[in-house]
Amino acid sequence: QSVLTQPPSVSGAPGQRVTISCTGSSSNIGAGYDVHWYQQLPGTAPNLLIYANNNRPSGVPDRFSGSKSGTSASLAITGLQAEDEADYYCQSYDSSLSGYVFGTGTKVTVL
Amino acid sequence: EVQLLESGGGLVQPGGSLRLSCAASGFSFSTYIMSWVRQAPGQGLEWVSGISGSGGSTYYADSVKGRFTISRDNSKNTLYLQINSLRAEDTALYYCAKRNSVYEEFDYWGQGTLVTVSS
């Protein structure tokens, strides 16, 4: 029962640009809470990809970028590479639930 | 280098109990809020519980409130999760995660420990 909704899957050819949406509500993203993004490669733990809406930790390529507007956020991957095949999750805080919430997750496939 | 190493998972019957541990190193453990996040097989991530640096404040998802207890021993740099009255739907990989202080993202994760609830 995730409160942040993501598309189940997106795909693109190598070199293309793909975007993943994360739709929330007035008690989480719309309330001004930051959105973070995680990449989970097959069989591994999640790894922080974007923090505080649009910031990249050191070591994360600048092909990854984030944005936030209203009750939604987006993750963009430009110059798609085979190594980007993974599951991606958004995450924020929800004041109604008094806890952290994750998105439903999106599987990125490189064609 | 920050390291988080979970242990304590296993196969348990419905109604049983387990205590998960997470040994932390490479950072000032007592300074940071720590959390447990779980992932059922083939499913997404679910935040389960969090605890303040001192251990004085604890937080739980509604799905586990009353059955799970989070705690920490700062002298041992170890985080715990006591899970009782286990149900089939608690079957998951349980990750411990360090929460950063400024923007509240989970900046480091362990590799997880698997809890399987089955008769």
Short mmCIF file of C-alpha atoms in Angstrom, two decimals:
data_model
loop_
_atom_site.label_atom_id
_atom_site.label_comp_id
_atom_site.label_asym_id
_atom_site.label_seq_id
_atom_site.Cartn_x
_atom_site.Cartn_y
_atom_site.Cartn_z
CA GLN A 1 0.00 0.00 0.00
CA SER A 2 2.63 2.54 -1.14
CA VAL A 3 1.46 6.14 -1.09
CA LEU A 4 3.94 7.20 -3.77
CA THR A 5 3.02 5.94 -7.23
CA GLN A 6 5.54 5.12 -9.94
CA PRO A 7 5.12 3.49 -13.36
CA PRO A 8 5.91 -0.24 -13.12
CA SER A 9 8.37 -0.10 -15.99
CA VAL A 10 10.10 2.16 -18.48
CA SER A 11 12.45 1.24 -21.27
CA GLY A 12 14.74 2.88 -23.76
CA ALA A 13 17.53 2.21 -26.19
CA PRO A 14 21.14 2.89 -25.25
CA GLY A 15 21.84 6.61 -25.38
CA GLN A 16 18.22 7.62 -25.00
CA ARG A 17 16.61 9.62 -22.21
CA VAL A 18 14.02 8.11 -19.89
CA THR A 19 12.06 9.63 -17.05
CA ILE A 20 10.38 8.07 -14.04
CA SER A 21 7.56 9.86 -12.28
CA CYS A 22 6.73 9.68 -8.59
CA THR A 23 3.24 10.90 -7.69
CA GLY A 24 2.37 11.68 -4.11
CA SER A 25 -0.11 13.86 -2.25
CA SER A 26 -0.51 16.85 0.03
CA SER A 27 0.72 14.89 3.04
CA ASN A 28 4.08 13.97 1.56
CA ILE A 29 5.65 15.52 -1.54
CA GLY A 30 3.03 18.26 -1.70
CA ALA A 31 3.70 19.18 1.92
CA GLY A 32 7.24 20.13 1.00
CA TYR A 33 9.09 17.05 2.17
CA ASP A 34 12.19 16.20 0.20
CA VAL A 35 12.22 13.37 -2.34
CA HIS A 36 15.10 10.93 -2.59
CA TRP A 37 15.79 8.30 -5.23
CA TYR A 38 17.44 4.90 -4.92
CA GLN A 39 18.80 2.49 -7.49
CA GLN A 40 18.61 -1.22 -6.77
CA LEU A 41 20.67 -3.41 -9.07
CA PRO A 42 19.56 -7.05 -9.33
CA GLY A 43 20.33 -8.99 -6.16
CA THR A 44 21.80 -6.04 -4.30
CA ALA A 45 20.77 -3.53 -1.63
CA PRO A 46 19.33 -0.15 -2.61
CA ASN A 47 21.85 2.60 -3.25
CA LEU A 48 21.24 6.34 -2.86
CA LEU A 49 21.06 7.98 -6.27
CA ILE A 50 19.52 11.42 -5.71
CA TYR A 51 18.92 13.19 -2.41
CA ALA A 52 16.87 16.25 -1.55
CA ASN A 53 15.07 16.34 -4.89
CA ASN A 54 17.97 17.14 -7.22
CA ASN A 55 21.32 16.45 -5.57
CA ARG A 56 23.72 13.69 -6.54
CA PRO A 57 25.98 11.97 -3.99
CA SER A 58 29.61 11.85 -4.98
CA GLY A 59 30.24 9.09 -7.48
CA VAL A 60 26.82 9.22 -9.11
CA PRO A 61 27.13 10.14 -12.81
CA ASP A 62 25.57 13.42 -13.93
CA ARG A 63 23.42 11.39 -16.33
CA PHE A 64 21.05 11.07 -13.39
CA SER A 65 18.99 14.09 -12.36
CA GLY A 66 15.94 14.76 -10.23
CA SER A 67 13.22 17.35 -10.03
CA LYS A 68 10.17 18.08 -7.92
CA SER A 69 7.03 20.09 -8.53
CA GLY A 70 3.81 20.22 -6.57
CA THR A 71 2.84 16.72 -5.46
CA SER A 72 5.18 14.93 -7.87
CA ALA A 73 8.84 14.30 -8.54
CA SER A 74 10.77 12.88 -11.46
CA LEU A 75 14.03 11.07 -12.09
CA ALA A 76 15.65 11.46 -15.50
CA ILE A 77 18.36 9.27 -16.95
CA THR A 78 20.08 10.66 -20.02
CA GLY A 79 22.48 8.72 -22.21
CA LEU A 80 20.96 5.44 -21.05
CA GLN A 81 23.51 2.65 -20.54
CA ALA A 82 23.16 -1.11 -20.12
CA GLU A 83 24.42 -0.81 -16.53
CA ASP A 84 21.40 1.37 -15.71
CA GLU A 85 19.10 -1.66 -15.84
CA ALA A 86 17.74 -1.75 -12.31
CA ASP A 87 14.78 -0.97 -10.11
CA TYR A 88 14.36 2.63 -9.03
CA TYR A 89 12.46 3.88 -5.98
CA CYS A 90 11.46 7.33 -4.82
CA GLN A 91 11.13 8.05 -1.10
CA SER A 92 9.77 10.85 1.07
CA TYR A 93 8.14 11.46 4.44
CA ASP A 94 4.40 11.37 5.03
CA SER A 95 2.92 13.49 7.80
CA SER A 96 -0.38 11.57 7.90
CA LEU A 97 1.43 8.29 8.44
CA SER A 98 4.18 9.84 10.56
CA GLY A 99 6.74 7.78 8.75
CA TYR A 100 8.86 7.38 5.66
CA VAL A 101 7.27 6.15 2.46
CA PHE A 102 8.67 4.61 -0.68
CA GLY A 103 7.36 4.60 -4.20
CA THR A 104 6.00 1.48 -5.84
CA GLY A 105 9.21 1.06 -7.82
CA THR A 106 10.05 1.23 -11.51
CA LYS A 107 12.02 -1.32 -13.49
CA VAL A 108 14.21 0.27 -16.14
CA THR A 109 15.02 -1.92 -19.14
CA VAL A 110 17.67 -1.03 -21.69
CA LEU A 111 16.56 -2.36 -25.07
CA GLU B 1 34.24 3.43 5.15
CA VAL B 2 30.68 3.04 6.40
CA GLN B 3 29.64 -0.58 6.85
CA LEU B 4 26.35 -2.05 8.02
CA LEU B 5 26.16 -5.79 8.57
CA GLU B 6 22.83 -7.41 9.40
CA SER B 7 22.37 -10.82 10.99
CA GLY B 8 19.78 -12.87 12.83
CA GLY B 9 17.40 -13.79 10.04
CA GLY B 10 16.11 -17.28 9.46
CA LEU B 11 13.12 -19.56 9.08
CA VAL B 12 10.52 -19.19 11.80
CA GLN B 13 6.99 -20.52 12.29
CA PRO B 14 3.99 -18.20 12.34
CA GLY B 15 3.64 -16.66 15.77
CA GLY B 16 7.36 -17.01 16.46
CA SER B 17 10.00 -14.42 17.25
CA LEU B 18 13.41 -13.32 16.03
CA ARG B 19 15.92 -10.64 16.93
CA LEU B 20 17.76 -9.00 14.07
CA SER B 21 21.06 -7.21 14.57
CA CYS B 22 22.95 -4.64 12.53
CA ALA B 23 26.61 -4.02 13.34
CA ALA B 24 27.74 -0.57 12.24
CA SER B 25 31.22 0.80 11.63
CA GLY B 26 32.96 3.68 9.92
CA PHE B 27 30.88 6.53 11.37
CA SER B 28 29.82 8.03 14.68
CA PHE B 29 26.98 5.59 15.30
CA SER B 30 25.35 7.37 18.24
CA THR B 31 24.98 10.56 16.21
CA TYR B 32 22.58 9.19 13.64
CA ILE B 33 19.01 8.02 13.39
CA MET B 34 18.92 4.43 12.17
CA SER B 35 16.10 2.58 10.45
CA TRP B 36 14.96 -0.82 9.32
CA VAL B 37 13.50 -1.20 5.82
CA ARG B 38 12.13 -4.46 4.47
CA GLN B 39 11.50 -5.90 1.04
CA ALA B 40 9.20 -8.86 0.51
CA PRO B 41 10.25 -11.26 -2.26
CA GLY B 42 9.74 -9.61 -5.63
CA GLN B 43 8.15 -6.55 -4.00
CA GLY B 44 9.06 -2.97 -3.21
CA LEU B 45 10.64 -1.29 -0.22
CA GLU B 46 8.75 -0.67 3.02
CA TRP B 47 10.04 1.45 5.89
CA VAL B 48 9.48 -0.48 9.11
CA SER B 49 10.98 1.39 12.05
CA GLY B 50 13.42 4.10 13.13
CA ILE B 51 15.26 5.12 16.30
CA SER B 52 16.95 8.31 17.41
CA GLY B 53 20.66 8.47 18.06
CA SER B 54 20.23 8.24 21.82
CA GLY B 55 17.60 5.54 21.53
CA GLY B 56 15.11 7.68 23.40
CA SER B 57 12.68 8.03 20.51
CA THR B 58 11.34 5.21 18.37
CA TYR B 59 9.10 5.18 15.31
CA TYR B 60 7.10 2.40 13.66
CA ALA B 61 5.03 1.75 10.57
CA ASP B 62 1.42 0.94 11.39
CA SER B 63 1.87 -2.54 9.90
CA VAL B 64 4.31 -3.56 12.65
CA LYS B 65 3.33 -1.38 15.59
CA GLY B 66 2.90 -3.46 18.73
CA ARG B 67 4.78 -6.46 17.32
CA PHE B 68 8.21 -5.03 16.47
CA THR B 69 10.60 -3.29 18.86
CA ILE B 70 13.60 -1.32 17.68
CA SER B 71 16.54 -0.64 19.98
CA ARG B 72 20.23 0.17 19.86
CA ASP B 73 23.37 -0.29 21.94
CA ASN B 74 25.66 2.63 21.20
CA SER B 75 28.48 1.07 23.22
CA LYS B 76 28.48 -1.81 20.74
CA ASN B 77 27.57 0.23 17.64
CA THR B 78 24.69 -2.18 17.07
CA LEU B 79 21.08 -1.73 16.02
CA TYR B 80 18.42 -4.32 16.84
CA LEU B 81 14.93 -5.27 15.74
CA GLN B 82 12.91 -7.61 17.92
CA ILE B 83 10.13 -9.09 15.84
CA ASN B 84 7.32 -10.98 17.58
CA SER B 85 4.05 -12.63 16.56
CA LEU B 86 5.44 -13.21 13.11
CA ARG B 87 3.06 -13.55 10.19
CA ALA B 88 3.55 -14.89 6.69
CA GLU B 89 3.41 -11.33 5.38
CA ASP B 90 6.49 -10.44 7.44
CA THR B 91 8.58 -12.65 5.14
CA ALA B 92 11.13 -10.27 3.66
CA LEU B 93 14.72 -9.17 3.38
CA TYR B 94 15.33 -6.77 6.25
CA TYR B 95 17.81 -3.96 5.66
CA CYS B 96 19.26 -1.60 8.21
CA ALA B 97 19.89 1.89 6.91
CA LYS B 98 21.64 4.99 8.19
CA ARG B 99 19.59 8.16 7.90
CA ASN B 100 21.50 11.31 7.08
CA SER B 101 20.86 14.23 9.37
CA VAL B 102 20.32 17.16 7.03
CA TYR B 103 17.97 15.95 4.32
CA GLU B 104 16.88 12.68 5.95
CA GLU B 105 17.82 10.40 3.10
CA PHE B 106 19.00 6.85 3.73
CA ASP B 107 22.59 7.26 2.63
CA TYR B 108 23.98 3.84 3.57
CA TRP B 109 22.37 0.41 3.56
CA GLY B 110 23.42 -3.03 4.70
CA GLN B 111 23.09 -6.12 2.54
CA GLY B 112 20.06 -7.39 4.42
CA THR B 113 19.07 -10.45 6.42
CA LEU B 114 16.27 -12.74 5.24
CA VAL B 115 13.32 -13.56 7.48
CA THR B 116 11.06 -16.38 6.28
CA VAL B 117 7.83 -17.10 8.13
CA SER B 118 6.44 -20.49 7.27
CA SER B 119 5.14 -23.61 8.93
#
